[in-house]
Coordinates of C-alpha atoms and ligand atoms in Angstrom, one line a residue:
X1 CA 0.0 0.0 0.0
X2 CA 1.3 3.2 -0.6
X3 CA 0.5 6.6 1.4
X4 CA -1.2 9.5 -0.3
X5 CA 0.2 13.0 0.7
X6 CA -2.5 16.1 -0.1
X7 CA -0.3 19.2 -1.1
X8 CA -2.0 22.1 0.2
X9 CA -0.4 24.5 -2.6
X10 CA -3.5 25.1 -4.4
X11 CA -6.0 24.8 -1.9
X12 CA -7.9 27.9 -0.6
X13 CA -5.7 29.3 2.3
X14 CA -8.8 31.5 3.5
X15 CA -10.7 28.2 4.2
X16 CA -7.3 26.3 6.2
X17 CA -8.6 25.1 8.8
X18 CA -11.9 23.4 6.9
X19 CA -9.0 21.9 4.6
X20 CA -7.1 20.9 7.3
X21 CA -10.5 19.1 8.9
X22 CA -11.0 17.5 5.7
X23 CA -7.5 15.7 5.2
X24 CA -8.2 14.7 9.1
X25 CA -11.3 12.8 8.0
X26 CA -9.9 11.7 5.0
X27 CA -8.0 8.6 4.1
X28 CA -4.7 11.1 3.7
X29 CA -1.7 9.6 5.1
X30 CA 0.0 12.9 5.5
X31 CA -0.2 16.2 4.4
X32 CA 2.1 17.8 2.0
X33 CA 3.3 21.6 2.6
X34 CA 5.8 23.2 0.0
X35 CA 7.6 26.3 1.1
X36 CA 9.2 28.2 -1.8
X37 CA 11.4 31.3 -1.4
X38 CA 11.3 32.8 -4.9
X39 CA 15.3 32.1 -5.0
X40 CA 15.8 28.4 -5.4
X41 CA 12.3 28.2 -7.5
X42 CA 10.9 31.3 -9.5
X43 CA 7.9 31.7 -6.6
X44 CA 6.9 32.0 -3.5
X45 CA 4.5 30.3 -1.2
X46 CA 4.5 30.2 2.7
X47 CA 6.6 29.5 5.6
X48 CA 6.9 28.7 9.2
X49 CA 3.2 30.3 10.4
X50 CA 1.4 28.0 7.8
X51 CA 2.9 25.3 9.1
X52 CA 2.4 26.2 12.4
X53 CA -1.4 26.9 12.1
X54 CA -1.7 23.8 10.2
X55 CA -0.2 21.8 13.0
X56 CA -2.4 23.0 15.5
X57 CA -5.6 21.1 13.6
X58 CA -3.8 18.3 12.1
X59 CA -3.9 14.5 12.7
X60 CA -1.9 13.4 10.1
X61 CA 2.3 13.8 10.1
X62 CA 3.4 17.5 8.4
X63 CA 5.7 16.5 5.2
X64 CA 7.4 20.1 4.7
X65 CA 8.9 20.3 1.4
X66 CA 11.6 23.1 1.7
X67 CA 12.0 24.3 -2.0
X68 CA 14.5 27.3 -1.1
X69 CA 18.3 28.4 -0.9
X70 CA 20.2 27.5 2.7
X71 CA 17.4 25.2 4.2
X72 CA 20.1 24.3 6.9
X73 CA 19.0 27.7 8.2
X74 CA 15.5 27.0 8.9
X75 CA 15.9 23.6 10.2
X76 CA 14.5 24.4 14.0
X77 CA 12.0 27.0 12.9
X78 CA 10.3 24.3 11.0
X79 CA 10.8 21.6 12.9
X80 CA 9.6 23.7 16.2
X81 CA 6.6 24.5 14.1
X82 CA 5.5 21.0 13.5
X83 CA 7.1 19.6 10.6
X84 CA 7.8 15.7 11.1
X85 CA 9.8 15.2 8.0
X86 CA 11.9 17.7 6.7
X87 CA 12.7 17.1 3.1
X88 CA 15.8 19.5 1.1
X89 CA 16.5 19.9 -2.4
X90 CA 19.5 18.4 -3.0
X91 CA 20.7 21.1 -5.9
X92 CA 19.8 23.6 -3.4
X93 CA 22.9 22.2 -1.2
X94 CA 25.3 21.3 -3.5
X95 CA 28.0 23.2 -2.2
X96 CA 27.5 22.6 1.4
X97 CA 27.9 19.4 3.8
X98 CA 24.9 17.4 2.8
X99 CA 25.8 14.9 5.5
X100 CA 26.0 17.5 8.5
X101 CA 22.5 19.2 7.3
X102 CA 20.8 15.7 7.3
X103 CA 22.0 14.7 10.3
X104 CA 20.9 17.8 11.8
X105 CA 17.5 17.5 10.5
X106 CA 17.6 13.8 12.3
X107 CA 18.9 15.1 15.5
X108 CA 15.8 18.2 15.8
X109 CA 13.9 14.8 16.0
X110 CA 12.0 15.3 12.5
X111 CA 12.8 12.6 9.2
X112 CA 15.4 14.0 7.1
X113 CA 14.2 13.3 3.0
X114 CA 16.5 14.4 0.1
X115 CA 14.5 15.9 -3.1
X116 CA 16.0 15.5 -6.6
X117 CA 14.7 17.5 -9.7
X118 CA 14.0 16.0 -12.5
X119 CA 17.7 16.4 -14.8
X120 CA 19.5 15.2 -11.1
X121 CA 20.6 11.6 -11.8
X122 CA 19.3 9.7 -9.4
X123 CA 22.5 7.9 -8.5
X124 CA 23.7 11.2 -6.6
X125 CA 21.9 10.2 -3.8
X126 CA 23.3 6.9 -4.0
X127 CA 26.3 8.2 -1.3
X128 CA 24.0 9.5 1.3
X129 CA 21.2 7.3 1.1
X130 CA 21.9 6.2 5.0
X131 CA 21.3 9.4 6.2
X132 CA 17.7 10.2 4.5
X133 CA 14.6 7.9 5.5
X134 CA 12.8 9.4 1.6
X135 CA 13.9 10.7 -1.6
X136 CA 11.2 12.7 -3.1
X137 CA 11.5 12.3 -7.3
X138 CA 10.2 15.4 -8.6
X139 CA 8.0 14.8 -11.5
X140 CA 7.7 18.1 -12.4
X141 CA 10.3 21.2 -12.0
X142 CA 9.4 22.6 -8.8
X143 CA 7.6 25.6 -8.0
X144 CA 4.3 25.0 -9.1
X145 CA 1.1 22.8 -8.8
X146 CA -0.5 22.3 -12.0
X147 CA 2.1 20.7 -14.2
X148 CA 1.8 17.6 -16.4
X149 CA 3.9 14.6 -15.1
X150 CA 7.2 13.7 -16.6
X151 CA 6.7 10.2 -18.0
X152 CA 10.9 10.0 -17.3
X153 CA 9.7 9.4 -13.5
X154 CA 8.7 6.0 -13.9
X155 CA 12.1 4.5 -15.3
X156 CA 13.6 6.7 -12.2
X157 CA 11.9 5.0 -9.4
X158 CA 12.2 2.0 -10.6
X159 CA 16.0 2.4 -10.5
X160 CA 16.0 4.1 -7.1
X161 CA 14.0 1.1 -5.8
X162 CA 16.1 -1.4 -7.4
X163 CA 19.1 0.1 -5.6
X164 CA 17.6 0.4 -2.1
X165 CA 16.8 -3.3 -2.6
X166 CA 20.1 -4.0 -3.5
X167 CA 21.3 -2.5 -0.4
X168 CA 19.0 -3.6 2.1
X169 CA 17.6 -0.1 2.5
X170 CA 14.2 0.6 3.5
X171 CA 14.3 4.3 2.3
X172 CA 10.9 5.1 1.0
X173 CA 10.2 6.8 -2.4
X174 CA 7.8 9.9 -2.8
X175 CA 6.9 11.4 -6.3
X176 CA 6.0 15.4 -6.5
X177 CA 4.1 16.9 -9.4
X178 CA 1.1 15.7 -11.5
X179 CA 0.0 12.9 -9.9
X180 CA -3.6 12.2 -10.8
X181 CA -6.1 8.7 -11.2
X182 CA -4.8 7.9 -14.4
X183 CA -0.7 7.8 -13.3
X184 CA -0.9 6.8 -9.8
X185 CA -1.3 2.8 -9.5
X186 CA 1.5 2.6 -12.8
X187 CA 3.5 4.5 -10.2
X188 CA 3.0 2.3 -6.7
X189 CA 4.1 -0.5 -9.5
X190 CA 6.9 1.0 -10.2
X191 CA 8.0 1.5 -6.5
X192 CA 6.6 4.6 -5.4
X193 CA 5.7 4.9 -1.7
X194 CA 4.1 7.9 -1.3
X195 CA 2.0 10.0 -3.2
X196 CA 2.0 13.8 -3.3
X197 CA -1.0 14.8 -4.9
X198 CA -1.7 18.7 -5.3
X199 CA -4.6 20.2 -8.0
X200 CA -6.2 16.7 -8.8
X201 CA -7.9 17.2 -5.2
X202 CA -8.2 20.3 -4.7
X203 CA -9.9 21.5 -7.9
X204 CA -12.3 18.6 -7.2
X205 CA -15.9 19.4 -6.1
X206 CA -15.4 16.7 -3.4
X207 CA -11.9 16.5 -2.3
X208 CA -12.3 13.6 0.5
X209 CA -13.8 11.5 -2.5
X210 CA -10.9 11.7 -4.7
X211 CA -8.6 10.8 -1.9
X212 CA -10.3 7.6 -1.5
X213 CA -10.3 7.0 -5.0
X214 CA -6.4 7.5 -4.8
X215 CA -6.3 5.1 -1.8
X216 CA -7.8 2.7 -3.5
X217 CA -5.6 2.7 -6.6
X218 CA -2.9 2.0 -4.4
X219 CA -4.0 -0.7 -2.2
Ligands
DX5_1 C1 5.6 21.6 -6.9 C2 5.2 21.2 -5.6 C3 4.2 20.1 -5.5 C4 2.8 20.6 -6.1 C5 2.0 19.3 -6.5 O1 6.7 22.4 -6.9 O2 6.3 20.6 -4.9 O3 4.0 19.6 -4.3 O4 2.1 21.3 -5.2 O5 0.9 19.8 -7.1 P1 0.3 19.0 -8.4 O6 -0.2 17.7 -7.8 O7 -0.8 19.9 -8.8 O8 1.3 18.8 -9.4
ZN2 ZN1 6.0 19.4 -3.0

């Protein structure tokens, strides 16, 4: 079975807290927030307060999704704010001690996760895969919700999973960026363990439907 994340990026931030209700009585595993700082990706979404209202309401782990320049910075501020997995962009800390930053991340008690854009190779995480408990294979170029899926994913988790097989390694897999019904269950088949899914639920009419319809490609 894989989990089903609901990015909040294109949901109506007047109405938080209902959304916030909904993904509580939803068959969500977690919920999905992407902070972008206009630097790293060409836009810019919310930070520590969002997170920190939405972990006042939620049931369900916070997945924070740091899509900005020197994430080692806001490690604690997020972490204090709720997030329970803290996932960086690898090209975002290329010229830094990606070791140290993870290891940080694991120490502030949340799970460190390594993203990779979609022209990284995915054997650069290869070297560090001990220190992350999830790469997250973006399936679109970050910075918005909206975008079609890269078919390239597929061939790319599949070699990511091979790999952590290979080595004994029970790091999960999460794919970012058009996810919908018709790509999801070729993706679980593939390897994919969770499931961030954006637009497809919230432009529905009925939002907790189409997570169960998710679920239940994946089961
Ligand atoms: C893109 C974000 C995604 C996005 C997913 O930069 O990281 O999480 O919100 O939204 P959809 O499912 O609409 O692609
Ligand atoms: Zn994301």
């Amino acid at each position: 079975m894989s989990l089903i994340a609901p990015s909040i990026l294109n949901s109506d931030f007047l109405q938080l807290g209902d959304t916030m209700n909904m993904i509580n009585e939803s068959q969500a595993d977690w919920v999905h927030l992407d902070v972008m700082d206009g630097s790293y990706v060409p836009n810019i979404s919310f930070g520590i307060p969002i997170v920190e209202a939405a972990k006042q309401i939620t049931k369900k782990p916070l997945d924070v999704h740091l899509m900005i320049v020197n994430p080692e910075k806001f490690i604690e501020g997020f972490r204090k704010a709720g997030a329970d997995l803290i996932n960086i962009h690898y090209e975002a800390c290329k010229d830094k001690d990606l070791v140290a930053i993870l290891k940080e991340i694991k120490d502030s008690g949340a799970r460190p996760a390594i993203a990779i854009n979609p022209d990284t190779p995915v054997d650069k995480i290869y070297d560090i895969s001990e220190y992350i408990d999830m790469v997250l294979v973006m399936s679109v170029f970050p910075g918005f919700g909206g975008q079609k899926f890269i078919e390239a994913t597929y061939d790319r988790v599949k070699e990511l999973k091979q790999f952590f097989i290979k080595n004994n390694l029970n790091t999960l897999i999460q794919v970012d960026g058009g996810v919908s019904l018709s790509n999801i269950a070729k993706l679980k088949s593939c390897g994919t363990d969770v499931m961030v899914v954006g637009s497809v639920i919230f432009k529905a009419e009925n939002p907790k439907q189409i997570i169960s319809e998710l679920k239940s490609l994946v089961n």
